[in-house]
């Protein structure tokens, strides 16, 4: 198992997963639900959010002159506060640090490598995607920054809610360490533990025994992303059309005004009505901005697809390692058997038939090149092989244990993810419906007022 | 059957009031092919003579006429007038002959007026018949405001037999007839009465008589120039003219906005139509989440329905009426032009008279020695005398003409003024109602959507108290373990 860098996770006697599945809506909801979890009397806290509050706020533009260029970027304020008096030993009461997006990326990369069997939560997107006409592509646009801020907060909350991720020292350092956190991270040299792309590719195509569950999971991710992609694409088009409808109604405002100029008795009512048409036209901006939330939430799950697929890839690598170790052991065993056989067949004469079974054997070649082995040399060789085999067996056991653990943890995390996903998405759809209801109520109010004006005409 | 005679005479003081015009002739509408018919029971079986019309029996129509009258809204009754002429247009039917296919509507009339021999009538008319009656009324009452008809061809609706189109047209035709029936002068017109009561053959025969085609053409040319040359238009008509021009402008803008909104809404609906299936497709790949996804999909499909209803209702009950008022303003512009032409004739004669009078004065002191008469051997003094007499004669003639034109102008102005006052009141009421309807339709749309999304939340959160049958199957798929 990879180094967790901190407290080792307790094996699952007390299942740490049972009460941490809550739909992630926002910080306050999560914290309050975490607090509710305290009703179950557990001696151990399963995850950070049960006793700590984390917020990401106050995005600020910062410019520093570094080297030759000016670098402008946004920093976010990360604040934590211990909410459970019993946990005073951990954490430092209230803390605050400033972080920028690239530091979040560094944290995520570290967690990704360090916890290969964990589905690490994704970060909010680097650039606006599936944008409709009013969405700015400028990364300093205040709306974009606000959405990013919300996404970063959710990222931290999800990590904190994960029983294994939250115990990591680097993660805690991210929350608390004001100076030199980057150096601390780089000092762990985590990059070297990352699986190489080549190995992953090899693994994908050369596995002999593939656990169907991971294969199916990969397919599921592809479908999930395809489905979410479709929804986001059409949603963007819907926004454009809805925007158009409202803005064209703004023209009614203008014509009502012009009309009121040629009327006497009804002039003031026409002007009031005109005002409401303007309001109707203007409300769409705020409504659609709020709806971006829905898109962001779906995008998070789109990105989760990548995280899940990463776990599957790591499974394949682990399986690859396992199979290689098995193969290695089998090879060595074969070699030993061959050598034994060779010794048994020709104990004295090395020049005649120094070969074992089969035309081309290594010992045969060696005999040709270096002269035959003396029986003593063969014995030495045999002993060597025996030792190697013992080693290989031990290694194989290790790899098997590691692989088992990996699969066990991965499957458990996957199950956790699926359950979280169901709850989250139900909540996400509910939120969307809530937004629609708000829009409908607003529409009713505006048109009722307009109707009032018309009735007085 | 006796011909109709023009009801309006030159001395038309009676016409601007709202009293019934005295009528001397009794109009008999005896269908030549139906002998021995009691004039009180002109309701049975006459329809069968119209070989191309349907075979609906008249008894059926009459017994329904009272319920049809009930369709009338009481607030149609404007100005507190007591109505004695009710008209309903309904029941469109398609007829196919060898040459063409067309639609007829049933026109049902209920009245207490004496001039109509009887109190209930039911006939079938097609759009061209309406065109004819409108044409005749315009001809006979050029300075009165004859309500407009819906356009012959709607550019949008290619299918002139679709139910929607027919419903809209039917409503417009009824409005037309009702407006004519409410007009204190037009409603007493003989042709109008014939339109409402005559059976097929008689009506066809009547239509063929009287054209007035040529007069219309020349009249319109006159009108155009008259409006441009109008110098001393009375202020009230100048105001009317300006107002109508501006209002027509605004109505045109509103019509275009309505079209634009409809286009955007249609585009929106097209996207929505594609969105629901995305959720269904996703539901295919899920277990626990399938229920919520299918609920979303269903909600979106219902939203497609509501926006379609809004689009259609807006077109029928807002855009079409606005267009119709636009047509109305065009009619008014025409009538204003005709009034201008009439006044123009009067003004021209006045000018002529003045010129001739000047000429007459000039003659007195003129020297006729070099005139043509002198060359022909006449005595210059005689020529002078002759010319003077001729001019006097001309002036006398023109003065008579002037009096005639003056009367005509006064009548035209009075007619138009009265009609415009009535029109203003109606317009106020009609436009107010059109816009209230627009607001109502939007409110209804949002209320429907509100219900859809509230329902969606209840279903997804599985907290509904009432199990709605349509979502029961969805609830079965819902996850039970996790709350």
Short mmCIF file of C-alpha atoms in Angstrom, two decimals, chain B residues 7 30 38 43 62 67 70 90 132 152 162 220 236 302-303 311 320 322 356 368 410-411 420 427 429 445 461:
data_model
loop_
_atom_site.label_atom_id
_atom_site.label_comp_id
_atom_site.label_asym_id
_atom_site.label_seq_id
_atom_site.Cartn_x
_atom_site.Cartn_y
_atom_site.Cartn_z
CA UNK B 7 -80.75 53.73 -47.67
CA UNK B 30 -88.78 34.02 -51.35
CA UNK B 38 -94.78 30.19 -45.21
CA UNK B 43 -85.90 27.45 -41.84
CA UNK B 62 -82.41 26.44 -35.30
CA UNK B 67 -77.42 27.86 -27.34
CA UNK B 70 -75.43 31.91 -25.29
CA UNK B 90 -69.41 28.60 -36.75
CA UNK B 132 -68.55 40.71 -51.45
CA UNK B 152 -57.47 36.06 -47.66
CA UNK B 162 -56.43 23.13 -40.84
CA UNK B 220 -59.00 55.54 -55.30
CA UNK B 236 -60.07 67.08 -35.71
CA UNK B 302 -44.19 18.24 -20.38
CA UNK B 303 -42.38 21.55 -20.70
CA UNK B 311 -46.81 29.63 -28.82
CA UNK B 320 -53.74 37.61 -35.03
CA UNK B 322 -53.05 42.71 -33.40
CA UNK B 356 -64.88 82.76 -62.13
CA UNK B 368 -62.85 92.62 -76.35
CA UNK B 410 -70.84 67.82 -43.91
CA UNK B 411 -72.41 64.38 -44.04
CA UNK B 420 -64.38 57.33 -35.10
CA UNK B 427 -60.36 50.02 -29.81
CA UNK B 429 -61.60 47.92 -25.00
CA UNK B 445 -47.67 28.93 -18.93
CA UNK B 461 -37.29 13.12 -3.18
#
